[in-house]
Amino acid sequence: SGQHDSRRRRPRIPVWLRTPHGVFLLGVLLLGIAGTVPLAMEIGQPFGGYASTVFMSPLTSPGVIISEETPVWWPIYWEQPALENSSLILTIDGQPTRMLDSGAYFEQLAANGRKYVTLEIHHVREDRTSKIKVPVLRFKLTHFLEIKLPDLITGLSLWLMALVVLRARPQEPLNQVFAVAAATVAAQRWLEAHTLWLEFKPYEVLLEVLLMAVAGLVGPVLFHFSLLFPTRIRPWPRRLVIGVYILGGVNFVLLSLSRVPAVRRWPEPFQTNALNTSDLSYRMALLIYLVAMLIMLWRLVWHIIDRRHSRRQRRIAGIVTLSLLVAAPMILTAADSIIPG
């Protein structure tokens, strides 16, 4: 009787967590923490009123680029006329940014009492350079929230949506794939801005490789979901789905090339060829994502038109179609990234 009571009191693992998809959701949550803590630890450090990254398109470009997560009201954008998102930072006080530990340099500036720093900017669209001055500031909690909070909220919303759907029917393929798709996008948002100075420090490289794994996975998972929703396509194209997942894996490997410091030390033309290949794989990853969105939109519209489906099914398809159309500007932005020039 005592053994029976002990067995009954033993906590049971939820059904959804006993599936590979539930473990994946838990792993994504840990990734979110890993992508947030490094940036939080930079609170109190001096910086120039911007976040930057060495990873841009094309990867062979000189200098570093201002991260897209940099709010438009931060000092770097006070310059008139305002800088474009594609502008490159070539030097800081005359020192090439590609050869500089920006965080350590700003620490030195603050210790010496410097109030401003000079940046050399290359305006890509106008093909000209200019010099601007930005203040040396302390990275405060408000800065952290301005750069990270939107992604934290978006990622948490997607992760909770994935959890709710998976818990509802943990053995249903449609729910499983949707949960993985939503959690993958959540991981992408959580890992996007994990440091002020994205250079080649070991933990930065690790987080970037994980981000590239997410980038390689998100398109195939959405493609998989587009064949299951609103109804499972028949006959099931098993080989095609496997092929798309393999292509996503290849994209992950090629995307990761640009994040490995050793590649930047390869002799020419091997280094340039590797970085150009990584650029192409980025476009391929976006292409898979766009194809998945188009297939889903086409299947939804057909679902609405086809009178064999019930009014309720057509209404649900209409609501989802409207949501995709509302998100069209974001989808078209991804398409713009694929088109050269």
XYZ file of N, CA, C and O in Angstrom, residues 76-276:
804
model
N 23.240 57.003 -33.099
C 23.826 56.773 -34.410
C 22.953 57.340 -35.521
O 23.438 57.710 -36.595
N 21.642 57.456 -35.258
C 20.705 57.946 -36.275
C 20.390 59.430 -36.104
O 19.507 59.953 -36.795
N 21.093 60.100 -35.199
C 20.856 61.538 -35.030
C 21.432 62.349 -36.180
O 21.081 63.515 -36.373
N 22.364 61.746 -36.921
C 23.014 62.447 -38.033
C 21.984 62.838 -39.085
O 21.046 62.091 -39.377
N 22.152 64.014 -39.665
C 21.279 64.482 -40.738
C 22.079 64.685 -42.020
O 23.108 65.357 -42.002
N 21.688 64.106 -43.163
C 20.517 63.221 -43.291
C 20.753 61.890 -42.579
O 21.890 61.487 -42.385
N 19.685 61.235 -42.181
C 19.784 59.998 -41.409
C 20.498 58.903 -42.196
O 20.407 58.838 -43.428
N 21.229 58.050 -41.486
C 21.939 56.937 -42.123
C 20.941 55.893 -42.628
O 19.885 55.684 -42.044
N 21.326 55.235 -43.721
C 20.499 54.133 -44.213
C 20.883 52.868 -43.450
O 21.966 52.771 -42.883
N 19.982 51.879 -43.471
C 20.255 50.610 -42.792
C 21.458 49.885 -43.387
O 22.097 49.089 -42.709
N 21.758 50.156 -44.666
C 22.844 49.457 -45.337
C 24.202 50.112 -45.122
O 25.215 49.630 -45.636
N 24.256 51.222 -44.381
C 25.523 51.923 -44.172
C 26.492 51.064 -43.359
O 26.096 50.371 -42.420
N 27.784 51.142 -43.733
C 28.824 50.369 -43.055
C 29.673 51.281 -42.180
O 29.955 52.418 -42.553
N 30.092 50.780 -41.029
C 31.040 51.496 -40.177
C 32.425 50.939 -40.503
O 32.736 49.786 -40.183
N 33.251 51.761 -41.161
C 34.561 51.293 -41.616
C 35.612 51.396 -40.513
O 36.410 50.463 -40.326
N 35.631 52.520 -39.802
C 36.640 52.721 -38.760
C 36.029 53.406 -37.533
O 35.006 54.094 -37.633
N 36.659 53.197 -36.378
C 36.353 53.923 -35.147
C 37.633 54.652 -34.746
O 38.646 54.015 -34.460
N 37.600 55.978 -34.795
C 38.805 56.784 -34.531
C 39.960 56.354 -35.424
O 41.122 56.278 -35.001
N 39.640 56.044 -36.682
C 40.670 55.679 -37.648
C 41.109 54.225 -37.599
O 41.910 53.790 -38.445
N 40.614 53.437 -36.659
C 40.998 52.030 -36.549
C 39.953 51.154 -37.239
O 38.756 51.268 -36.942
N 40.378 50.271 -38.157
C 39.425 49.421 -38.887
C 38.581 48.586 -37.935
O 39.091 47.927 -37.032
N 37.269 48.616 -38.127
C 36.361 47.908 -37.221
C 36.523 46.394 -37.302
O 36.270 45.688 -36.321
N 36.949 45.877 -38.458
C 37.110 44.427 -38.596
C 38.275 43.895 -37.748
O 38.358 42.721 -37.483
N 39.200 44.797 -37.369
C 40.390 44.368 -36.613
C 40.314 44.853 -35.170
O 41.287 44.759 -34.436
N 39.153 45.354 -34.742
C 39.054 46.033 -33.454
C 38.076 45.303 -32.530
O 37.009 44.861 -32.962
N 38.467 45.166 -31.257
C 37.542 44.694 -30.226
C 36.782 45.932 -29.745
O 37.246 46.674 -28.881
N 35.592 46.145 -30.332
C 34.856 47.390 -30.090
C 34.506 47.573 -28.622
O 34.618 48.680 -28.078
N 34.084 46.508 -27.947
C 33.720 46.621 -26.543
C 34.884 47.068 -25.681
O 34.753 47.970 -24.847
N 36.064 46.453 -25.902
C 37.254 46.819 -25.128
C 37.691 48.245 -25.447
O 38.142 48.984 -24.559
N 37.534 48.653 -26.722
C 37.956 50.004 -27.105
C 37.070 51.060 -26.440
O 37.568 52.082 -25.953
N 35.767 50.815 -26.391
C 34.871 51.776 -25.734
C 35.112 51.813 -24.225
O 34.950 52.860 -23.593
N 35.495 50.677 -23.643
C 35.880 50.665 -22.222
C 37.079 51.576 -22.000
O 37.126 52.345 -21.029
N 38.045 51.511 -22.902
C 39.243 52.350 -22.804
C 38.890 53.823 -22.963
O 39.406 54.683 -22.234
N 38.002 54.122 -23.897
C 37.578 55.510 -24.111
C 36.919 56.073 -22.854
O 37.206 57.205 -22.440
N 36.038 55.283 -22.240
C 35.343 55.736 -21.027
C 36.327 55.942 -19.888
O 36.213 56.904 -19.119
N 37.315 55.044 -19.769
C 38.319 55.167 -18.708
C 39.151 56.428 -18.885
O 39.604 57.041 -17.899
N 39.364 56.842 -20.150
C 40.153 58.050 -20.441
C 39.310 59.321 -20.429
O 39.809 60.405 -20.714
N 38.006 59.186 -20.157
C 37.143 60.355 -20.072
C 36.680 60.903 -21.407
O 36.154 62.025 -21.462
N 36.824 60.120 -22.481
C 36.368 60.588 -23.806
C 34.844 60.663 -23.834
O 34.151 59.765 -23.372
N 34.319 61.739 -24.403
C 32.870 61.937 -24.490
C 32.307 61.569 -25.858
O 31.126 61.256 -25.993
N 33.157 61.663 -26.897
C 32.702 61.371 -28.259
C 33.724 60.498 -28.976
O 34.892 60.457 -28.596
N 33.254 59.833 -30.004
C 34.113 59.003 -30.834
C 33.748 59.274 -32.297
O 32.595 59.602 -32.614
N 34.742 59.175 -33.190
C 34.526 59.460 -34.614
C 34.395 58.161 -35.397
O 35.256 57.281 -35.303
N 33.318 58.044 -36.140
C 33.081 56.871 -36.986
C 33.208 57.256 -38.451
O 32.697 58.300 -38.868
N 33.882 56.414 -39.223
C 33.913 56.606 -40.675
C 32.838 55.706 -41.281
O 32.856 54.487 -41.094
N 31.914 56.330 -41.984
C 30.747 55.624 -42.520
C 30.836 55.519 -44.038
O 31.172 56.497 -44.719
N 30.549 54.330 -44.558
C 30.425 54.160 -46.008
C 28.948 54.041 -46.358
O 28.266 53.106 -45.924
N 28.443 55.007 -47.113
C 27.041 55.001 -47.553
C 26.969 54.170 -48.837
O 27.358 54.640 -49.909
N 26.487 52.942 -48.711
C 26.540 51.989 -49.808
C 25.720 52.457 -51.007
O 26.184 52.409 -52.153
N 24.522 52.936 -50.769
C 23.641 53.315 -51.876
C 24.182 54.502 -52.657
O 24.004 54.594 -53.868
N 24.845 55.417 -51.952
C 25.396 56.607 -52.622
C 26.868 56.427 -52.966
O 27.454 57.292 -53.626
N 27.462 55.319 -52.525
C 28.871 55.003 -52.762
C 29.779 56.170 -52.361
O 30.605 56.641 -53.147
N 29.626 56.626 -51.119
C 30.481 57.690 -50.597
C 30.753 57.437 -49.121
O 30.083 56.627 -48.477
N 31.775 58.102 -48.599
C 32.118 57.968 -47.192
C 31.978 59.315 -46.490
O 32.087 60.372 -47.118
N 31.718 59.251 -45.194
C 31.630 60.462 -44.386
C 32.066 60.119 -42.967
O 32.209 58.939 -42.620
N 32.300 61.137 -42.162
C 32.677 60.929 -40.767
C 31.639 61.590 -39.863
O 31.202 62.710 -40.131
N 31.251 60.860 -38.820
C 30.280 61.398 -37.863
C 30.812 61.184 -36.443
O 31.668 60.307 -36.217
N 30.314 61.979 -35.511
C 30.662 61.810 -34.108
C 29.458 61.281 -33.339
O 28.337 61.752 -33.541
N 29.713 60.276 -32.498
C 28.652 59.744 -31.644
C 29.138 59.798 -30.194
O 30.335 59.690 -29.924
N 28.232 59.973 -29.250
C 28.630 60.067 -27.840
C 29.015 58.705 -27.261
O 28.527 57.669 -27.705
N 29.888 58.718 -26.277
C 30.224 57.507 -25.519
C 29.252 57.435 -24.346
O 29.293 58.268 -23.439
N 28.354 56.449 -24.374
C 27.304 56.314 -23.371
C 27.486 55.042 -22.559
O 28.307 54.184 -22.896
N 26.728 54.930 -21.492
C 26.650 53.685 -20.742
C 25.399 52.928 -21.179
O 24.318 53.499 -21.287
N 25.572 51.640 -21.436
C 24.451 50.782 -21.836
C 23.592 50.511 -20.606
O 23.995 49.814 -19.682
N 22.398 51.098 -20.590
C 21.520 51.029 -19.419
C 20.414 49.994 -19.621
O 20.225 49.458 -20.711
N 19.660 49.757 -18.549
C 18.539 48.828 -18.618
C 17.527 49.278 -19.664
O 16.947 48.453 -20.373
N 17.324 50.602 -19.759
C 16.378 51.108 -20.769
C 16.844 50.765 -22.183
O 16.032 50.416 -23.045
N 18.167 50.867 -22.426
C 18.709 50.486 -23.733
C 18.470 48.999 -23.997
O 18.089 48.600 -25.109
N 18.722 48.181 -22.974
C 18.513 46.737 -23.103
C 17.068 46.435 -23.483
O 16.796 45.628 -24.383
N 16.127 47.078 -22.809
C 14.713 46.831 -23.090
C 14.326 47.331 -24.475
O 13.520 46.692 -25.173
N 14.887 48.452 -24.896
C 14.560 48.995 -26.221
C 15.025 48.079 -27.339
O 14.359 47.963 -28.376
N 16.152 47.411 -27.134
C 16.696 46.576 -28.205
C 16.193 45.135 -28.127
O 16.099 44.444 -29.133
N 15.838 44.679 -26.907
C 15.532 43.255 -26.728
C 14.069 42.963 -26.443
O 13.570 41.882 -26.816
N 13.364 43.877 -25.766
C 12.001 43.588 -25.327
C 11.053 43.209 -26.467
O 10.275 42.251 -26.320
N 11.066 43.903 -27.621
C 10.155 43.492 -28.698
C 10.347 42.038 -29.118
O 9.370 41.309 -29.322
N 11.612 41.607 -29.235
C 11.881 40.227 -29.622
C 11.498 39.251 -28.508
O 11.049 38.133 -28.780
N 11.695 39.656 -27.258
C 11.305 38.799 -26.138
C 9.800 38.566 -26.132
O 9.329 37.443 -25.933
N 9.034 39.633 -26.359
C 7.573 39.519 -26.365
C 7.106 38.672 -27.552
O 6.274 37.764 -27.403
N 7.646 38.964 -28.744
C 7.262 38.201 -29.939
C 7.611 36.728 -29.783
O 6.788 35.846 -30.062
N 8.839 36.461 -29.325
C 9.265 35.079 -29.157
C 8.437 34.332 -28.128
O 8.040 33.177 -28.347
N 8.140 34.993 -26.998
C 7.348 34.337 -25.955
C 5.931 34.061 -26.443
O 5.362 32.996 -26.148
N 5.351 34.989 -27.198
C 4.004 34.783 -27.741
C 3.965 33.561 -28.657
O 3.064 32.723 -28.572
N 4.971 33.455 -29.533
C 5.036 32.320 -30.455
C 5.272 31.012 -29.702
O 4.670 29.980 -30.015
N 6.149 31.054 -28.686
C 6.458 29.841 -27.931
C 5.235 29.360 -27.154
O 4.945 28.158 -27.126
N 4.513 30.278 -26.534
C 3.302 29.900 -25.795
C 2.239 29.353 -26.748
O 1.511 28.409 -26.404
N 2.149 29.940 -27.948
C 1.203 29.429 -28.941
C 1.576 28.000 -29.329
O 0.709 27.116 -29.431
N 2.883 27.759 -29.513
C 3.353 26.405 -29.831
C 3.014 25.440 -28.708
O 2.567 24.306 -28.946
N 3.196 25.879 -27.462
C 2.912 25.030 -26.299
C 1.431 24.681 -26.217
O 1.070 23.509 -25.994
N 0.571 25.665 -26.398
C -0.877 25.431 -26.312
C -1.323 24.435 -27.384
O -2.083 23.494 -27.107
N -0.846 24.630 -28.606
C -1.251 23.751 -29.713
C -0.737 22.334 -29.487
O -1.451 21.349 -29.723
N 0.513 22.192 -29.031
C 1.071 20.852 -28.812
C 0.382 20.148 -27.651
O 0.114 18.938 -27.708
N 0.076 20.878 -26.588
C -0.599 20.270 -25.434
C -2.003 19.795 -25.795
O -2.492 18.807 -25.249
N -2.656 20.498 -26.721
C -4.028 20.130 -27.099
C -4.068 18.744 -27.733
O -4.908 17.906 -27.374
N -3.154 18.484 -28.668
C -3.098 17.179 -29.346
C -1.636 16.831 -29.615
O -1.143 17.002 -30.741
N -0.936 16.324 -28.607
C 0.506 16.086 -28.747
C 0.876 15.005 -29.757
O 2.027 14.946 -30.199
N -0.067 14.141 -30.133
C 0.224 13.061 -31.088
C -0.245 13.384 -32.506
O -0.035 12.587 -33.415
N -0.868 14.535 -32.694
C -1.396 14.929 -34.005
C -0.279 15.571 -34.841
O 0.325 16.555 -34.419
N 0.039 15.036 -36.050
C 1.125 15.589 -36.876
C 0.987 17.083 -37.161
O 1.977 17.819 -37.136
N -0.251 17.541 -37.441
C -0.451 18.952 -37.731
C -0.046 19.804 -36.535
O 0.658 20.819 -36.684
N -0.462 19.420 -35.335
C -0.108 20.166 -34.129
C 1.384 20.110 -33.863
O 1.995 21.101 -33.452
N 2.000 18.967 -34.110
C 3.431 18.814 -33.878
C 4.241 19.739 -34.785
O 5.144 20.444 -34.324
N 3.897 19.731 -36.068
C 4.661 20.549 -37.022
C 4.408 22.029 -36.773
O 5.341 22.847 -36.848
N 3.169 22.397 -36.459
C 2.896 23.804 -36.143
C 3.698 24.246 -34.929
O 4.263 25.355 -34.919
N 3.750 23.401 -33.888
C 4.484 23.750 -32.670
C 5.964 23.960 -32.970
O 6.578 24.920 -32.486
N 6.540 23.081 -33.784
C 7.959 23.224 -34.139
C 8.176 24.488 -34.964
O 9.154 25.217 -34.760
N 7.261 24.774 -35.903
C 7.397 25.974 -36.731
C 7.340 27.238 -35.881
O 8.188 28.126 -36.009
N 6.345 27.337 -34.993
C 6.211 28.526 -34.141
C 7.401 28.665 -33.195
O 7.925 29.763 -32.994
N 7.848 27.538 -32.618
C 8.992 27.578 -31.703
C 10.276 27.950 -32.435
O 11.146 28.636 -31.878
N 10.407 27.520 -33.683
C 11.606 27.855 -34.471
C 11.686 29.354 -34.732
O 12.754 29.961 -34.599
N 10.563 29.953 -35.090
C 10.542 31.405 -35.305
C 10.806 32.133 -33.984
O 11.498 33.157 -33.947
N 10.284 31.596 -32.883
C 10.551 32.179 -31.562
C 12.048 32.148 -31.261
O 12.622 33.138 -30.770
N 12.695 31.022 -31.554
C 14.140 30.907 -31.329
C 14.903 31.928 -32.169
O 15.875 32.543 -31.699
N 14.450 32.121 -33.405
C 15.113 33.109 -34.273
C 15.027 34.501 -33.674
O 16.010 35.244 -33.669
N 13.868 34.861 -33.134
C 13.714 36.189 -32.541
C 14.565 36.328 -31.271
O 15.177 37.351 -31.032
N 14.610 35.295 -30.454
C 15.356 35.358 -29.195
C 16.865 35.400 -29.407
O 17.592 35.975 -28.605
N 17.341 34.777 -30.486
C 18.784 34.720 -30.727
C 19.296 35.894 -31.557
O 20.508 36.085 -31.672
N 18.386 36.675 -32.124
C 18.784 37.696 -33.101
C 19.716 38.746 -32.505
O 20.756 39.061 -33.079
N 19.365 39.349 -31.389
C 20.187 40.414 -30.780
C 20.709 39.914 -29.434
O 20.028 40.032 -28.424
N 21.893 39.326 -29.446
C 22.416 38.755 -28.205
C 23.680 39.466 -27.709
O 24.237 39.082 -26.678
N 24.129 40.500 -28.413
C 25.286 41.274 -27.967
C 25.304 42.610 -28.693
O 24.695 42.763 -29.758
N 25.979 43.590 -28.113
C 26.117 44.899 -28.759
C 27.101 44.849 -29.908
O 26.911 45.482 -30.944
N 28.200 44.090 -29.703
C 29.271 44.051 -30.695
C 29.395 42.618 -31.202
O 30.084 41.806 -30.592
N 28.716 42.290 -32.271
C 28.766 40.929 -32.791
C 30.035 40.765 -33.615
O 30.126 41.221 -34.763
N 31.044 40.143 -33.010
C 32.336 39.980 -33.672
C 32.653 38.488 -33.755
O 31.906 37.747 -34.364
N 33.743 38.033 -33.152
C 34.095 36.624 -33.264
C 34.489 36.023 -31.930
O 35.344 35.153 -31.867
N 33.883 36.487 -30.841
C 34.137 35.871 -29.543
C 33.475 34.487 -29.518
O 32.442 34.277 -30.156
N 34.066 33.512 -28.771
C 33.570 32.125 -28.819
C 32.073 31.973 -28.552
O 31.377 31.268 -29.291
N 31.561 32.622 -27.492
C 30.135 32.442 -27.186
C 29.261 33.087 -28.264
O 28.153 32.609 -28.541
N 29.760 34.181 -28.884
C 29.013 34.816 -29.972
C 28.940 33.886 -31.178
O 27.891 33.762 -31.828
N 30.083 33.237 -31.479
C 30.124 32.302 -32.606
C 29.165 31.138 -32.362
O 28.424 30.731 -33.263
N 29.149 30.608 -31.128
C 28.250 29.495 -30.797
C 26.794 29.895 -30.992
O 26.015 29.164 -31.617
N 26.412 31.066 -30.479
C 25.028 31.519 -30.624
C 24.678 31.787 -32.087
O 23.555 31.526 -32.530
N 25.648 32.284 -32.853
C 25.402 32.533 -34.270
C 25.231 31.227 -35.044
O 24.388 31.138 -35.941
N 26.010 30.202 -34.710
C 25.851 28.899 -35.364
C 24.477 28.318 -35.039
O 23.804 27.754 -35.905
N 24.040 28.464 -33.789
C 22.694 28.013 -33.419
C 21.628 28.795 -34.183
O 20.616 28.228 -34.625
N 21.861 30.097 -34.375
C 20.928 30.917 -35.145
C 20.878 30.456 -36.598
O 19.813 30.437 -37.221
N 22.041 30.047 -37.148
C 22.074 29.537 -38.515
C 21.340 28.204 -38.628
O 20.720 27.900 -39.649
N 21.395 27.385 -37.550
C 20.625 26.135 -37.545
C 19.133 26.439 -37.617
O 18.379 25.779 -38.345
N 18.713 27.450 -36.864
C 17.315 27.875 -36.889
C 16.944 28.402 -38.274
O 15.882 28.083 -38.817
N 17.851 29.205 -38.872
C 17.588 29.770 -40.200
C 17.452 28.674 -41.253
O 16.630 28.781 -42.171
N 18.246 27.599 -41.107
C 18.137 26.495 -42.051
C 16.886 25.662 -41.849
O 16.375 25.054 -42.794
N 16.349 25.639 -40.614
C 15.204 24.797 -40.288
C 13.864 25.454 -40.557
O 12.902 24.769 -40.940
N 13.772 26.781 -40.384
C 12.464 27.436 -40.403
C 11.750 27.264 -41.750
O 10.540 27.005 -41.779
N 12.459 27.367 -42.863
C 11.832 27.208 -44.176
C 11.273 25.813 -44.396
O 10.089 25.654 -44.759
N 12.077 24.747 -44.182
C 11.549 23.389 -44.355
C 10.362 23.067 -43.447
O 9.422 22.379 -43.865
N 10.392 23.543 -42.193
C 9.274 23.264 -41.285
C 8.002 23.952 -41.782
O 6.909 23.370 -41.760
N 8.121 25.200 -42.234
C 6.956 25.901 -42.778
C 6.457 25.222 -44.055
O 5.250 25.155 -44.306
N 7.406 24.735 -44.872
C 7.031 23.991 -46.084
C 6.246 22.734 -45.699
O 5.201 22.429 -46.290
N 6.740 22.019 -44.701
C 6.072 20.820 -44.187
C 4.659 21.172 -43.703
O 3.686 20.475 -44.034
N 4.552 22.261 -42.952
C 3.252 22.681 -42.413
C 2.289 23.061 -43.539
O 1.085 22.776 -43.461
N 2.819 23.691 -44.601
C 1.952 24.124 -45.707
C 1.316 22.936 -46.428
O 0.285 23.088 -47.084
N 1.911 21.754 -46.313
C 1.345 20.555 -46.936
C 0.349 19.846 -46.024
O -0.387 18.965 -46.465
N 0.336 20.237 -44.738
C -0.600 19.653 -43.778
C -1.823 20.530 -43.527
O -2.870 20.036 -43.091
N -1.683 21.829 -43.778
C -2.741 22.779 -43.437
C -3.238 23.486 -44.702
O -2.438 23.877 -45.552
N -4.570 23.657 -44.852
C -5.654 23.349 -43.889
C -6.024 21.865 -43.847
O -6.666 21.426 -42.904
N -5.662 21.089 -44.903
C -5.869 19.638 -44.881
C -4.608 18.973 -45.403
O -3.839 19.577 -46.168
N -4.385 17.749 -45.004
C -3.203 17.002 -45.432
C -3.278 16.726 -46.925
O -4.294 16.238 -47.436
N -2.215 17.064 -47.639
C -2.191 16.868 -49.086
C -2.066 15.381 -49.398
O -1.373 14.645 -48.684
N -2.764 14.930 -50.421
C -2.723 13.520 -50.814
C -2.527 13.413 -52.316
O -3.140 14.161 -53.077
N -1.643 12.463 -52.753
C -0.807 11.575 -51.936
C 0.320 12.359 -51.257
O 0.749 13.397 -51.763
N 0.782 11.858 -50.120
C 1.785 12.563 -49.335
C 3.150 12.505 -50.026
O 3.683 11.418 -50.268
N 3.754 13.673 -50.361
C 5.046 13.704 -51.079
C 6.236 13.496 -50.116
O 7.004 14.422 -49.841
N 6.384 12.276 -49.613
C 7.372 11.981 -48.577
C 8.795 12.338 -49.027
O 9.560 12.961 -48.287
N 9.161 11.939 -50.239
C 10.522 12.198 -50.719
C 10.785 13.694 -50.866
O 11.890 14.166 -50.582
N 9.773 14.424 -51.313
C 9.927 15.874 -51.465
C 10.165 16.528 -50.109
O 11.053 17.378 -49.965
N 9.400 16.134 -49.109
C 9.555 16.718 -47.765
C 10.934 16.407 -47.208
O 11.622 17.292 -46.666
N 11.366 15.144 -47.363
C 12.702 14.768 -46.885
C 13.770 15.573 -47.615
O 14.733 16.062 -47.004
N 13.598 15.745 -48.935
C 14.557 16.517 -49.726
C 14.669 17.964 -49.271
O 15.775 18.525 -49.207
N 13.525 18.569 -48.934
C 13.532 19.966 -48.467
C 14.241 20.067 -47.117
O 15.009 21.010 -46.876
N 14.027 19.092 -46.249
C 14.728 19.096 -44.954
C 16.240 18.918 -45.148
O 17.046 19.561 -44.457
N 16.626 18.062 -46.092
C 18.059 17.887 -46.384
C 18.642 19.185 -46.909
O 19.754 19.591 -46.518
N 17.903 19.867 -47.787
C 18.363 21.151 -48.310
C 18.518 22.166 -47.182
O 19.465 22.961 -47.161
N 17.591 22.144 -46.216
C 17.714 23.021 -45.056
C 18.961 22.717 -44.251
O 19.637 23.629 -43.759
N 19.300 21.424 -44.116
C 20.523 21.049 -43.415
C 21.772 21.530 -44.136
O 22.733 22.001 -43.505
N 21.754 21.424 -45.469
C 22.886 21.918 -46.262
C 23.016 23.432 -46.106
O 24.124 23.974 -45.957
N 21.879 24.121 -46.122
C 21.897 25.574 -45.915
C 22.506 25.927 -44.565
O 23.270 26.889 -44.449
N 22.158 25.162 -43.521
C 22.713 25.401 -42.188
C 24.233 25.300 -42.211
O 24.936 26.172 -41.679
N 24.761 24.253 -42.847
C 26.221 24.070 -42.908
C 26.879 25.222 -43.653
O 27.891 25.792 -43.200
N 26.304 25.601 -44.800
C 26.900 26.671 -45.602
C 26.757 28.036 -44.923
O 27.672 28.870 -44.983
N 25.628 28.274 -44.273
C 25.445 29.523 -43.530
C 26.452 29.624 -42.383
O 26.973 30.710 -42.090
N 26.749 28.501 -41.760
C 27.672 28.495 -40.622
C 29.103 28.808 -41.040
O 29.921 29.224 -40.209
N 29.423 28.593 -42.315
C 30.777 28.881 -42.790
C 31.173 30.321 -42.475
O 32.300 30.602 -42.065
N 30.224 31.242 -42.662
C 30.530 32.662 -42.463
C 30.726 32.991 -40.993
O 31.270 34.045 -40.656
N 30.270 32.106 -40.105
C 30.363 32.374 -38.667
C 31.609 31.756 -38.031
O 31.872 31.979 -36.856
N 32.347 30.961 -38.778
C 33.544 30.294 -38.246
C 34.752 31.199 -38.464
O 35.086 31.532 -39.610
N 35.427 31.635 -37.385
C 36.562 32.565 -37.542
C 37.653 32.043 -38.464
O 38.283 32.822 -39.179
N 37.886 30.727 -38.468
C 38.969 30.166 -39.287
C 38.764 30.448 -40.771
O 39.742 30.628 -41.518
N 37.491 30.509 -41.204
C 37.201 30.763 -42.620
C 37.719 32.143 -43.030
O 38.178 32.346 -44.157
N 37.667 33.111 -42.103
C 38.132 34.468 -42.400
C 39.648 34.529 -42.554
O 40.173 35.560 -42.997
N 40.343 33.442 -42.194
C 41.802 33.411 -42.347
C 42.242 32.566 -43.532
O 43.434 32.386 -43.759
N 41.281 32.021 -44.278
C 41.628 31.230 -45.462
C 42.267 32.130 -46.519
O 41.908 33.312 -46.645
N 43.201 31.578 -47.314
C 43.799 32.371 -48.403
C 42.783 32.613 -49.505
O 41.808 31.868 -49.659
N 43.005 33.668 -50.262
C 42.136 33.942 -51.419
C 42.520 33.007 -52.566
O 43.672 32.612 -52.693
N 41.567 32.602 -53.422
C 40.154 33.034 -53.450
C 39.233 32.168 -52.584
O 38.020 32.309 -52.663
N 39.804 31.254 -51.769
C 38.969 30.319 -51.012
C 38.060 31.042 -50.015
O 36.892 30.688 -49.841
N 38.604 32.076 -49.350
C 37.797 32.802 -48.375
C 36.607 33.474 -49.036
O 35.460 33.323 -48.588
N 36.854 34.207 -50.131
C 35.772 34.906 -50.824
C 34.743 33.927 -51.373
O 33.526 34.161 -51.275
N 35.211 32.804 -51.925
C 34.277 31.802 -52.466
C 33.397 31.216 -51.368
O 32.189 31.014 -51.566
N 33.999 30.957 -50.188
C 33.225 30.403 -49.071
C 32.169 31.394 -48.595
O 31.020 31.018 -48.324
N 32.552 32.680 -48.486
C 31.607 33.694 -48.023
C 30.504 33.932 -49.056
O 29.339 34.131 -48.698
N 30.864 33.912 -50.346
C 29.845 34.072 -51.390
C 28.869 32.896 -51.388
O 27.659 33.067 -51.609
